[in-house]
Coordinates of C-alpha atoms in Angstrom, one line a residue:
M1436 CA 53.4 -231.8 -135.5
G1437 CA 56.9 -230.2 -134.4
L1438 CA 55.2 -227.0 -134.6
A1439 CA 52.7 -228.2 -131.3
A1440 CA 56.1 -230.1 -129.7
L1441 CA 57.9 -225.7 -130.2
F1442 CA 54.8 -224.3 -128.4
L1443 CA 54.6 -226.9 -125.7
A1444 CA 58.5 -226.3 -124.8
T1445 CA 58.2 -223.0 -124.7
L1446 CA 54.9 -223.1 -122.4
S1447 CA 57.0 -225.3 -120.2
A1448 CA 59.6 -222.8 -120.6
L1449 CA 58.2 -219.7 -119.7
Y1450 CA 56.4 -222.0 -117.3
Y1451 CA 59.6 -222.3 -115.3
L1452 CA 61.2 -219.0 -115.8
R1453 CA 58.6 -217.5 -114.0
L1454 CA 58.7 -219.8 -111.4
Y1455 CA 61.9 -219.5 -111.5
R1456 CA 61.6 -215.1 -111.6
H1457 CA 58.5 -215.9 -108.6
P1458 CA 60.4 -212.9 -106.1
L1459 CA 59.9 -215.2 -103.1
V1460 CA 61.5 -218.3 -105.1
R1461 CA 64.9 -215.5 -105.9
R1462 CA 64.1 -214.1 -101.5
L1463 CA 64.8 -217.4 -100.4
S1464 CA 67.6 -218.7 -103.6
M1465 CA 69.5 -215.7 -102.5
E1466 CA 69.0 -215.3 -98.3
P1467 CA 67.4 -218.8 -97.2
M1468 CA 67.6 -217.6 -93.5
E1469 CA 64.4 -215.2 -95.5
L1470 CA 62.7 -218.1 -94.5
L1471 CA 62.9 -217.9 -90.4
R1472 CA 61.2 -214.2 -91.1
L1473 CA 58.2 -215.0 -93.1
A1474 CA 54.1 -215.2 -92.2
P1475 CA 53.7 -219.3 -91.4
A1476 CA 50.7 -218.4 -94.0
Q1477 CA 53.5 -218.1 -95.8
L1478 CA 55.1 -221.5 -95.3
P1479 CA 52.6 -223.8 -98.4
Q1480 CA 53.2 -221.5 -100.8
A1481 CA 57.4 -221.2 -100.2
R1482 CA 57.3 -225.0 -99.6
K1483 CA 55.7 -225.9 -103.1
L1484 CA 57.5 -223.0 -104.8
L1485 CA 61.0 -224.6 -103.7
T1486 CA 59.9 -228.3 -104.3
R1487 CA 58.7 -228.0 -107.8
T1488 CA 62.7 -225.9 -108.6
R1489 CA 64.2 -228.2 -106.7
R1490 CA 65.8 -225.7 -103.8
L1491 CA 64.0 -227.3 -100.6
D1492 CA 66.9 -229.7 -100.1
S1493 CA 69.9 -226.8 -100.3
V1494 CA 66.9 -223.4 -98.6
L1495 CA 66.8 -226.0 -95.9
R1496 CA 70.3 -226.6 -95.2
A1497 CA 71.9 -223.6 -95.6
A1498 CA 69.2 -221.7 -93.0
G1499 CA 69.9 -224.3 -91.1
V1500 CA 65.8 -226.1 -91.0
E1501 CA 65.2 -229.2 -90.6
G1502 CA 62.3 -231.2 -92.6
S1503 CA 60.6 -232.0 -89.9
A1504 CA 60.4 -228.9 -88.5
L1505 CA 58.5 -227.4 -91.4
D1506 CA 56.2 -230.0 -91.8
S1507 CA 55.4 -229.7 -87.6
A1508 CA 55.4 -225.5 -88.7
L1509 CA 53.7 -226.5 -91.1
E1510 CA 50.5 -227.8 -89.2
H1511 CA 50.7 -226.4 -86.1
G1512 CA 48.2 -223.5 -86.5
G1513 CA 45.9 -226.3 -87.0
Q1514 CA 46.7 -228.4 -84.2
S1515 CA 44.6 -228.6 -80.7
A1516 CA 45.7 -226.7 -77.8
K1517 CA 47.0 -230.0 -76.3
E1518 CA 49.8 -231.4 -79.4
R1519 CA 50.3 -227.6 -80.1
A1520 CA 51.7 -227.0 -76.2
R1521 CA 53.7 -231.0 -76.3
Q1522 CA 55.1 -229.4 -80.6
L1523 CA 56.2 -226.2 -78.7
A1524 CA 58.6 -228.2 -74.6
A1525 CA 59.8 -230.5 -77.4
R1526 CA 61.5 -227.5 -79.1
L1527 CA 61.9 -225.3 -75.9
G1528 CA 63.6 -228.3 -74.3
V1529 CA 61.4 -228.7 -71.5
T1530 CA 57.6 -229.9 -69.6
A1531 CA 54.6 -228.2 -70.8
E1532 CA 51.6 -229.5 -67.5
A1533 CA 48.5 -227.7 -67.8
L1534 CA 46.3 -225.6 -66.1
T1535 CA 43.1 -224.1 -65.8
G1536 CA 41.8 -221.2 -68.4
G1537 CA 43.4 -222.5 -70.8
L1538 CA 46.9 -222.2 -70.3
W1539 CA 49.7 -224.1 -69.7
R1540 CA 52.9 -223.8 -67.2
L1541 CA 56.8 -224.6 -69.0
G1542 CA 59.2 -225.2 -67.1
L1543 CA 62.2 -223.6 -68.7
G1544 CA 64.7 -224.4 -66.1
D1545 CA 68.7 -222.6 -65.4
G1546 CA 69.5 -223.8 -68.9
F1547 CA 67.2 -220.5 -69.9
P1548 CA 69.4 -218.4 -71.3
L1549 CA 67.4 -214.9 -69.1
N1550 CA 66.2 -215.3 -65.3
L1551 CA 62.7 -216.6 -66.0
N1552 CA 62.0 -220.0 -65.0
E1553 CA 59.3 -220.4 -65.9
C1554 CA 56.1 -218.9 -68.0
L1555 CA 52.3 -219.5 -68.9
L1556 CA 51.9 -220.5 -72.4
C1557 CA 49.0 -218.5 -73.8
L1558 CA 47.0 -220.7 -76.7
P1559 CA 44.0 -219.9 -77.5
D1560 CA 41.8 -222.6 -80.8
D1561 CA 41.9 -220.2 -84.3
K1562 CA 38.0 -218.8 -83.8
Q1563 CA 38.7 -217.2 -80.5
P1564 CA 38.4 -212.9 -81.1
A1565 CA 41.1 -212.1 -78.7
P1566 CA 39.7 -209.2 -77.5
A1567 CA 37.5 -211.5 -75.8
L1568 CA 41.5 -213.5 -75.2
L1569 CA 42.9 -210.6 -73.6
S1570 CA 39.9 -209.9 -71.1
A1571 CA 39.9 -213.7 -70.5
L1572 CA 44.2 -213.4 -69.1
A1573 CA 43.2 -210.2 -66.6
A1574 CA 40.2 -212.3 -64.6
E1575 CA 42.3 -215.4 -64.8
P1576 CA 43.9 -215.4 -61.1
E1577 CA 46.8 -218.4 -62.5
T1578 CA 48.4 -214.5 -64.5
A1579 CA 48.8 -212.7 -62.0
N1580 CA 53.0 -211.9 -62.1
R1581 CA 53.5 -214.3 -64.6
V1582 CA 55.3 -213.9 -68.1
V1583 CA 52.7 -215.3 -70.5
V1584 CA 53.2 -215.6 -73.9
I1585 CA 50.3 -215.4 -76.0
L1586 CA 50.5 -217.5 -79.5
H1587 CA 47.3 -217.4 -81.6
P1588 CA 47.1 -219.3 -84.5
A1589 CA 44.4 -217.2 -86.2
E1590 CA 47.4 -214.3 -87.8
S1591 CA 44.6 -211.9 -88.1
E1592 CA 44.1 -211.7 -84.3
Q1593 CA 47.4 -212.4 -83.0
S1594 CA 48.3 -209.1 -84.1
R1595 CA 46.1 -208.0 -81.1
P1596 CA 48.0 -209.3 -77.9
H1597 CA 51.1 -207.4 -79.7
K1598 CA 50.2 -204.6 -79.3
A1599 CA 49.1 -205.0 -75.7
A1600 CA 52.2 -206.7 -74.8
D1601 CA 54.4 -203.9 -75.6
D1602 CA 52.1 -202.3 -72.5
P1603 CA 54.6 -202.2 -69.3
G1604 CA 51.9 -202.3 -67.1
N1605 CA 51.0 -205.9 -68.3
L1606 CA 53.5 -209.1 -68.5
Y1607 CA 52.4 -210.3 -71.9
V1608 CA 54.6 -211.7 -74.8
A1609 CA 53.3 -212.2 -78.5
P1610 CA 55.0 -212.5 -80.9
D1611 CA 54.2 -211.0 -84.7
A1612 CA 53.9 -213.4 -87.7
A1613 CA 57.3 -213.6 -88.4
G1614 CA 58.0 -214.6 -84.5
M1615 CA 56.0 -217.5 -84.9
T1616 CA 58.0 -219.2 -87.6
A1617 CA 61.0 -218.3 -86.0
L1618 CA 60.0 -220.4 -83.0
L1619 CA 58.6 -222.8 -84.6
L1620 CA 61.9 -223.1 -87.4
S1621 CA 65.2 -221.9 -86.2
P1622 CA 68.1 -223.8 -85.2
D1623 CA 68.0 -223.1 -82.0
P1624 CA 64.4 -222.7 -80.7
V1625 CA 65.1 -221.7 -77.3
D1626 CA 67.6 -218.5 -78.6
A1627 CA 64.2 -217.9 -80.7
F1628 CA 62.0 -217.8 -77.8
S1629 CA 64.5 -215.5 -75.7
R1630 CA 64.9 -213.4 -78.1
I1631 CA 60.7 -213.3 -78.5
I1632 CA 60.9 -212.1 -74.7
S1633 CA 63.2 -210.2 -74.3
A1634 CA 61.5 -207.6 -77.3
Q1635 CA 57.8 -207.5 -74.9
I1636 CA 59.1 -208.1 -71.2
R1637 CA 61.3 -205.8 -69.4
L1638 CA 64.7 -206.0 -69.5
T1639 CA 65.2 -205.5 -66.1
R1640 CA 63.2 -208.5 -64.4
I1641 CA 64.2 -210.9 -67.3
S1642 CA 67.9 -209.3 -66.9
P1643 CA 70.0 -212.9 -66.2
Y1644 CA 73.3 -211.1 -64.9
Q1645 CA 73.2 -212.2 -61.6
T1646 CA 75.6 -209.4 -58.7
G1647 CA 76.2 -212.1 -56.1
G1648 CA 76.3 -215.3 -55.0
G1649 CA 77.5 -217.0 -57.7
A1650 CA 76.3 -218.3 -61.0
R1651 CA 73.6 -220.3 -60.8
R1652 CA 72.3 -220.7 -63.8
E1653 CA 74.2 -222.9 -66.4
S1654 CA 73.8 -220.5 -69.3
M1655 CA 75.3 -218.3 -66.8
F1656 CA 78.5 -219.7 -66.3
F1657 CA 81.7 -219.2 -68.5
G1658 CA 85.2 -219.8 -68.7
R1659 CA 87.0 -222.6 -65.8
G1660 CA 87.0 -225.0 -68.7
Q1661 CA 90.8 -226.2 -67.7
L1662 CA 89.7 -225.6 -64.2
I1663 CA 86.4 -227.5 -64.5
A1664 CA 88.4 -230.1 -66.6
H1665 CA 91.7 -230.4 -63.5
V1666 CA 88.8 -231.1 -61.4
M1667 CA 86.3 -234.1 -63.3
N1668 CA 88.9 -236.0 -65.8
R1669 CA 90.8 -237.8 -62.5
D1670 CA 89.8 -240.1 -59.7
L1671 CA 87.9 -238.4 -57.2
T1672 CA 90.3 -236.2 -53.9
N1673 CA 90.6 -233.4 -52.0
Y1674 CA 90.5 -229.5 -53.5
L1675 CA 91.1 -226.6 -51.2
V1676 CA 89.7 -223.7 -53.7
V1677 CA 90.7 -220.7 -52.4
G1678 CA 90.0 -217.3 -54.2
G1679 CA 89.4 -213.6 -53.0
R1680 CA 85.6 -212.1 -52.5
Q1681 CA 83.0 -211.8 -55.7
L1682 CA 85.5 -214.0 -57.8
G1683 CA 84.0 -217.2 -59.1
K1684 CA 85.0 -219.8 -56.2
S1685 CA 80.4 -219.6 -55.3
S1686 CA 80.5 -220.2 -59.2
L1687 CA 83.0 -223.1 -60.1
L1688 CA 81.1 -224.7 -57.1
Q1689 CA 78.3 -225.1 -58.0
A1690 CA 79.0 -225.2 -61.2
L1691 CA 81.1 -228.3 -60.6
A1692 CA 77.9 -229.2 -58.3
R1693 CA 75.3 -230.0 -61.8
R1694 CA 77.9 -231.5 -63.5
Y1695 CA 77.8 -234.1 -60.8
R1696 CA 74.8 -234.2 -61.0
D1697 CA 73.5 -236.7 -62.9
H1698 CA 77.9 -238.4 -62.2
P1699 CA 76.7 -242.3 -62.1
G1700 CA 78.4 -243.2 -58.1
V1701 CA 78.6 -240.3 -56.6
D1702 CA 76.0 -238.1 -55.1
C1703 CA 77.2 -234.3 -54.7
Y1704 CA 75.9 -232.3 -51.7
Y1705 CA 77.1 -228.5 -51.9
L1706 CA 76.9 -226.2 -48.7
G1707 CA 76.7 -222.4 -48.5
L1708 CA 78.2 -222.1 -45.4
H1709 CA 76.4 -218.6 -43.5
D1710 CA 78.9 -219.3 -39.9
A1711 CA 81.8 -221.9 -38.1
T1712 CA 78.8 -224.1 -38.0
L1713 CA 79.3 -227.2 -40.8
V1714 CA 78.3 -230.7 -39.2
P1715 CA 74.5 -229.8 -38.4
Y1716 CA 74.3 -228.8 -42.9
L1717 CA 76.1 -231.6 -43.7
A1718 CA 73.5 -234.1 -41.5
R1719 CA 70.1 -232.5 -43.0
E1720 CA 72.3 -232.8 -46.4
L1721 CA 72.1 -236.8 -45.7
G1722 CA 69.2 -236.4 -44.6
L1723 CA 69.7 -237.2 -40.5
A1724 CA 69.0 -235.3 -37.9
A1725 CA 69.7 -232.1 -37.2
D1726 CA 70.9 -232.8 -33.5
T1727 CA 73.6 -235.2 -35.2
D1728 CA 76.8 -235.4 -34.2
L1729 CA 79.9 -235.8 -35.2
E1730 CA 80.8 -239.0 -34.7
A1731 CA 77.7 -240.5 -35.5
L1732 CA 78.3 -237.9 -39.2
I1733 CA 81.5 -239.7 -40.0
A1734 CA 79.5 -243.1 -38.9
H1735 CA 77.0 -242.6 -40.7
L1736 CA 79.4 -242.1 -44.4
G1737 CA 81.9 -244.6 -43.2
Q1738 CA 78.6 -247.0 -43.2
G1739 CA 78.0 -245.9 -47.4
E1740 CA 76.7 -248.3 -49.9
A1741 CA 79.8 -250.1 -51.7
G1742 CA 81.1 -248.1 -54.8
H1743 CA 79.1 -245.1 -54.2
R1744 CA 81.1 -242.1 -52.6
A1745 CA 80.2 -238.7 -51.2
L1746 CA 81.4 -235.1 -52.9
F1747 CA 80.6 -232.2 -50.4
L1748 CA 81.4 -228.9 -52.1
I1749 CA 81.2 -226.3 -49.0
D1750 CA 81.3 -222.6 -50.0
E1751 CA 83.0 -219.6 -47.3
A1752 CA 84.9 -222.1 -45.4
D1753 CA 86.8 -219.2 -43.4
E1754 CA 84.7 -219.1 -40.8
F1755 CA 84.3 -222.8 -40.6
V1756 CA 89.1 -223.2 -40.8
A1757 CA 89.2 -220.4 -38.5
A1758 CA 87.2 -223.0 -35.6
E1759 CA 88.9 -225.3 -36.6
V1760 CA 92.3 -224.2 -35.9
A1761 CA 90.8 -223.2 -32.3
R1762 CA 89.8 -227.1 -32.6
G1763 CA 93.4 -228.1 -33.5
Y1764 CA 91.4 -230.2 -36.8
A1765 CA 89.4 -232.6 -35.2
T1766 CA 86.8 -231.8 -37.9
L1767 CA 89.2 -232.3 -40.3
R1768 CA 91.2 -234.8 -39.8
K1769 CA 88.5 -237.2 -39.6
F1770 CA 87.1 -236.2 -42.9
R1771 CA 90.2 -236.9 -44.4
S1772 CA 90.4 -240.7 -43.4
L1773 CA 86.7 -240.8 -44.6
S1774 CA 89.4 -240.2 -47.8
E1775 CA 91.2 -241.7 -47.3
E1776 CA 89.4 -244.7 -47.6
G1777 CA 87.3 -244.1 -50.5
R1778 CA 84.2 -242.7 -49.2
A1779 CA 83.9 -239.0 -48.8
Y1780 CA 85.5 -236.6 -50.1
F1781 CA 86.1 -232.0 -49.7
V1782 CA 85.8 -229.3 -52.1
L1783 CA 86.7 -226.3 -49.5
A1784 CA 86.5 -222.7 -51.0
G1785 CA 87.8 -220.0 -48.8
F1786 CA 89.4 -216.5 -49.1
W1787 CA 92.2 -215.2 -46.3
E1788 CA 91.8 -218.0 -43.8
L1789 CA 92.3 -220.5 -45.6
Y1790 CA 95.0 -219.4 -47.9
R1791 CA 97.0 -219.0 -44.9
H1792 CA 97.0 -222.3 -43.1
V1793 CA 97.5 -223.7 -46.2
A1794 CA 100.4 -221.3 -48.2
L1795 CA 101.9 -219.4 -44.7
D1796 CA 101.7 -222.0 -42.0
Y1797 CA 103.6 -224.4 -42.5
Q1798 CA 102.4 -226.9 -39.7
S1799 CA 99.1 -226.6 -41.0
P1800 CA 97.8 -230.3 -41.7
L1801 CA 95.6 -228.2 -44.5
K1802 CA 99.0 -228.6 -46.5
N1803 CA 98.0 -232.4 -46.8
F1804 CA 94.4 -232.3 -47.1
G1805 CA 94.2 -231.9 -50.8
E1806 CA 95.2 -229.9 -54.0
V1807 CA 95.5 -226.9 -53.6
L1808 CA 93.0 -224.6 -57.0
Q1809 CA 93.4 -221.1 -56.8
V1810 CA 90.3 -219.0 -58.8
E1811 CA 92.0 -215.6 -60.5
A1812 CA 91.0 -213.9 -63.7
L1813 CA 88.1 -214.5 -66.0
E1814 CA 90.1 -215.9 -69.2
P1815 CA 90.1 -212.6 -71.9
E1816 CA 87.2 -215.2 -74.1
A1817 CA 85.1 -216.5 -71.4
C1818 CA 85.5 -211.6 -70.2
R1819 CA 84.0 -211.9 -73.4
S1820 CA 81.2 -214.4 -74.3
L1821 CA 79.8 -213.2 -70.4
A1822 CA 79.8 -209.7 -72.1
T1823 CA 78.4 -210.2 -74.7
E1824 CA 76.5 -213.8 -75.0
P1825 CA 73.6 -212.5 -72.9
M1826 CA 72.5 -209.8 -74.5
A1827 CA 72.9 -211.2 -78.4
R1828 CA 70.3 -213.6 -76.4
M1829 CA 68.0 -210.7 -75.6
G1830 CA 69.2 -209.6 -79.2
I1831 CA 70.8 -206.5 -78.0
G1832 CA 74.8 -205.9 -79.4
Y1833 CA 77.6 -203.4 -79.0
R1834 CA 77.4 -200.1 -81.6
E1835 CA 81.4 -201.0 -82.2
E1836 CA 83.5 -203.1 -81.0
A1837 CA 85.5 -200.7 -79.4
V1838 CA 82.2 -200.3 -77.2
L1839 CA 83.3 -204.0 -75.8
A1840 CA 86.8 -203.0 -75.4
R1841 CA 86.8 -200.4 -73.5
L1842 CA 84.0 -202.1 -70.7
L1843 CA 86.0 -205.4 -70.8
E1844 CA 89.8 -203.3 -70.3
A1845 CA 88.3 -201.2 -67.5
T1846 CA 86.4 -204.4 -65.4
G1847 CA 89.8 -206.2 -66.0
G1848 CA 88.5 -210.2 -66.1
R1849 CA 86.7 -210.0 -62.8
A1850 CA 83.4 -211.7 -63.9
N1851 CA 81.5 -209.8 -61.0
L1852 CA 82.1 -206.6 -62.5
I1853 CA 82.0 -207.4 -65.8
S1854 CA 78.3 -208.7 -64.6
I1855 CA 77.6 -205.5 -62.7
A1856 CA 78.0 -203.4 -65.7
C1857 CA 75.5 -205.3 -67.9
N1858 CA 72.9 -205.2 -65.5
E1859 CA 73.4 -201.4 -64.9
I1860 CA 73.0 -201.5 -69.2
L1861 CA 70.1 -203.6 -69.6
K1862 CA 67.8 -201.0 -66.6
K1863 CA 69.1 -198.5 -69.1
L1864 CA 67.7 -200.1 -71.9
G1865 CA 65.0 -201.2 -70.1
A1866 CA 63.8 -197.8 -68.9
L1867 CA 63.8 -196.0 -72.3
K1868 CA 60.8 -194.4 -73.7
A1869 CA 58.9 -196.6 -76.4
E1870 CA 60.3 -193.5 -78.8
E1871 CA 64.0 -194.2 -77.7
R1872 CA 64.2 -197.4 -77.6
R1873 CA 66.9 -199.3 -79.4
R1874 CA 69.1 -202.8 -79.2
H1875 CA 71.9 -201.4 -79.1
I1876 CA 74.7 -201.0 -76.9
D1877 CA 76.9 -197.1 -77.5
E1878 CA 79.9 -195.6 -75.3
E1879 CA 77.9 -193.8 -73.1
D1880 CA 76.1 -196.6 -71.7
V1881 CA 78.7 -198.3 -70.7
R1882 CA 81.0 -194.6 -69.5
E1883 CA 77.2 -194.6 -67.8
A1884 CA 77.3 -198.0 -66.4
L1885 CA 81.2 -198.1 -65.1
A1886 CA 80.3 -195.2 -63.3
S1887 CA 77.3 -196.3 -61.0
R1888 CA 76.2 -196.3 -57.9
N1889 CA 76.0 -200.3 -57.5
M1890 CA 79.7 -200.0 -59.7
H1891 CA 81.1 -197.1 -56.6
M1892 CA 79.6 -200.1 -54.3
A1893 CA 81.5 -203.4 -55.8
L1894 CA 84.9 -201.1 -56.1
D1895 CA 84.2 -199.4 -52.5
G1896 CA 84.3 -203.2 -50.8
W1897 CA 87.4 -204.0 -50.4
E1898 CA 88.3 -202.3 -47.3
N1899 CA 86.8 -204.5 -44.7
A1900 CA 86.6 -207.6 -46.4
I1901 CA 90.6 -207.7 -47.0
S1902 CA 90.4 -209.0 -43.6
D1903 CA 88.6 -210.1 -40.6
D1904 CA 91.9 -209.7 -39.2
P1905 CA 91.7 -205.5 -37.7
S1906 CA 95.9 -204.6 -38.2
E1907 CA 96.0 -207.0 -41.5
A1908 CA 93.2 -205.3 -43.3
R1909 CA 94.4 -202.3 -41.4
L1910 CA 98.0 -202.1 -43.4
G1911 CA 96.2 -203.8 -46.8
R1912 CA 95.0 -200.0 -47.0
M1913 CA 97.3 -198.6 -46.4
V1914 CA 99.7 -200.5 -48.8
V1915 CA 96.0 -199.0 -51.0
Y1916 CA 96.1 -195.8 -50.4
A1917 CA 100.4 -195.5 -50.6
T1918 CA 100.6 -196.8 -53.6
V1919 CA 97.2 -196.6 -56.5
S1920 CA 98.2 -193.3 -57.4
A1921 CA 101.6 -194.0 -58.6
G1922 CA 100.9 -197.9 -59.8
R1923 CA 103.5 -199.4 -59.7
F1924 CA 105.7 -200.2 -57.4
D1925 CA 108.6 -202.4 -55.8
L1926 CA 108.8 -203.4 -52.1
G1927 CA 111.0 -201.1 -50.9
G1928 CA 110.0 -198.5 -53.3
L1929 CA 106.6 -198.8 -50.3
A1930 CA 108.5 -199.8 -47.1
G1931 CA 109.7 -196.6 -47.4
A1932 CA 106.4 -194.5 -48.8
L1933 CA 104.6 -196.2 -45.3
E1934 CA 107.8 -194.1 -43.6
A1935 CA 107.5 -191.0 -45.6
A1936 CA 103.2 -191.1 -44.3
G1937 CA 104.3 -191.2 -41.2
A1938 CA 103.9 -194.8 -40.2
G1939 CA 106.9 -195.7 -38.9
R1940 CA 109.4 -199.0 -40.1
I1941 CA 106.5 -201.6 -41.0
P1942 CA 108.4 -205.5 -40.2
T1943 CA 109.1 -206.8 -44.0
R1944 CA 107.7 -210.0 -43.4
D1945 CA 104.7 -208.5 -42.4
L1946 CA 104.5 -206.3 -45.1
E1947 CA 105.0 -209.0 -47.6
K1948 CA 102.4 -210.9 -45.5
T1949 CA 100.1 -208.0 -47.0
L1950 CA 101.1 -208.7 -50.8
E1951 CA 100.5 -211.9 -50.7
L1952 CA 96.9 -211.2 -49.1
L1953 CA 96.2 -207.8 -51.5
S1954 CA 97.6 -210.6 -54.5
L1955 CA 95.1 -213.1 -53.7
A1956 CA 91.8 -209.8 -53.9
Y1957 CA 93.2 -209.6 -56.8
L1958 CA 93.8 -206.7 -56.5
I1959 CA 97.9 -205.8 -57.0
G1960 CA 99.6 -208.3 -59.2
E1961 CA 103.8 -208.9 -59.4
E1962 CA 106.5 -209.6 -62.1
D1963 CA 109.6 -209.8 -61.3
G1964 CA 109.5 -207.9 -58.0
E1965 CA 107.0 -205.0 -59.3
Y1966 CA 104.1 -204.6 -58.5
H1967 CA 101.2 -204.0 -61.2
Y1968 CA 96.9 -203.1 -59.5
R1969 CA 95.1 -205.7 -61.5
V1970 CA 91.8 -203.7 -63.0
P1971 CA 92.6 -200.5 -64.2
L1972 CA 88.7 -199.3 -63.1
F1973 CA 89.8 -200.0 -59.1
R1974 CA 93.0 -198.0 -59.9
E1975 CA 90.7 -195.0 -61.5
R1976 CA 88.2 -195.4 -58.8
M1977 CA 91.1 -194.7 -55.5
K1978 CA 92.1 -192.2 -57.5
K1979 CA 89.9 -189.8 -56.8
R1980 CA 88.7 -190.6 -53.9
A1981 CA 92.0 -188.8 -52.8
P1982 CA 94.1 -191.5 -51.1
E1983 CA 96.7 -189.5 -49.6
R1984 CA 94.3 -188.0 -47.1
L1985 CA 93.0 -191.7 -46.4
L1986 CA 96.5 -192.9 -45.9
A1987 CA 96.5 -189.6 -43.3
D1988 CA 93.5 -190.7 -41.6
E1989 CA 95.2 -194.8 -41.6
V1990 CA 98.2 -193.2 -40.0
A1991 CA 97.7 -190.8 -37.5
G1992 CA 94.2 -194.1 -36.6
S1993 CA 97.4 -195.6 -35.7
A1994 CA 99.1 -193.9 -33.9

């Protein structure tokens, strides 16, 4: 009896020794994240082995995988297309709409990390051969010019669409087996889905980096936490948002609009003006006739539901403000009365025209209209996030910290320049031949992006954009041309440099006002009476354009 017990104990020990030494158990015990890289067909065995070795809970916990997600993943391949679409949509936090041809439309929304508002989901049954599936997709009108994600439940059939998706001539996405598991198990399924799409769709088509018009997608809005909190954590009031062009005023207003979207008791409207006209745009937003006049608009706002307030975020307001000055601020006086009554509130964003009448015109009623918020550089950590997080969502990283540091230092905290550089980098990576493709950014990529035509256009656009007044713009250009080579200067040195260039004696107050203009434009900064250039890349660019000759041309042209 003793020998029999010993024999059984030995067999049991050998069994468990073999079980614990199983390659899959050892692999997942040492690296729990490897669970997300298994093929779906390996998941049943992995769960069985980990359960028997009592390591399932610890591996799932270390990998950040919910037990319910593993259960759903194990059931996924055997479910109907409708159930699979519902499950995937739920994991991504989006909606799935059934279309013709066995397709589903996923509405991805503005929170999706890539520049992709929707995609199609193709979920064939396990008996449909891949060649027939690809032929059907090619003939299906719904797929024209749309990204199609193909998820075949049979791994042997998925390999054909996966290979077809590498052809840049189509818009197919078909992950390999490990990609499918990551989509089903990842603690961040949206990130996993983004990486899957980015691996097979041209980067230029899905680049999340916008180079104008503000950050319309929440996933691309970084920083400005203090400004957002300052507005959101207080009772509604009026604000005047000032700052240079392309510094992020539009992004800030659009971010506020998204945050007020579901705010109880507040109806928020975002308007981007194109000229001095405002009332017709407000009327349209409120559902009124386009010919509604100011008095009728004010009356409508004054009759709003008790406890319900309107908030208007008015972007590009400079021309409107200039027209208001000529009208004696007739519209803004009435708007202020509405705010005092608690009916409607207004946030106006603009550049020099708005700033001029807020900061430099001491008789302007705008001084009492609302609180001034100035938008300057993006916070350093937000700059880093803007340059790295969208890239990481596409599986792209910087080869070395020094490469990233060069990009951030050169762009000087300007979000638009970071976005332009990153977009140029994605263009280059996306254009590489198949055998040259890589998912890292090196020093040469950054150098070429900073020297690109689009970057030069962004850097050179300041000369006429700093002011609509030709004389102000000309003096602003002369100040830059006279000082950019030295880099640092004071008011006296500036006056002397302009006189030496033949510009004559320029009134000190005019120079001070011009320095304020250039500071608001985020071209220069001031510390203890000494001025410096804020964006190294801008200064590098200007030094190559022969600023001394440009100054001489300006002086000759103003004679």
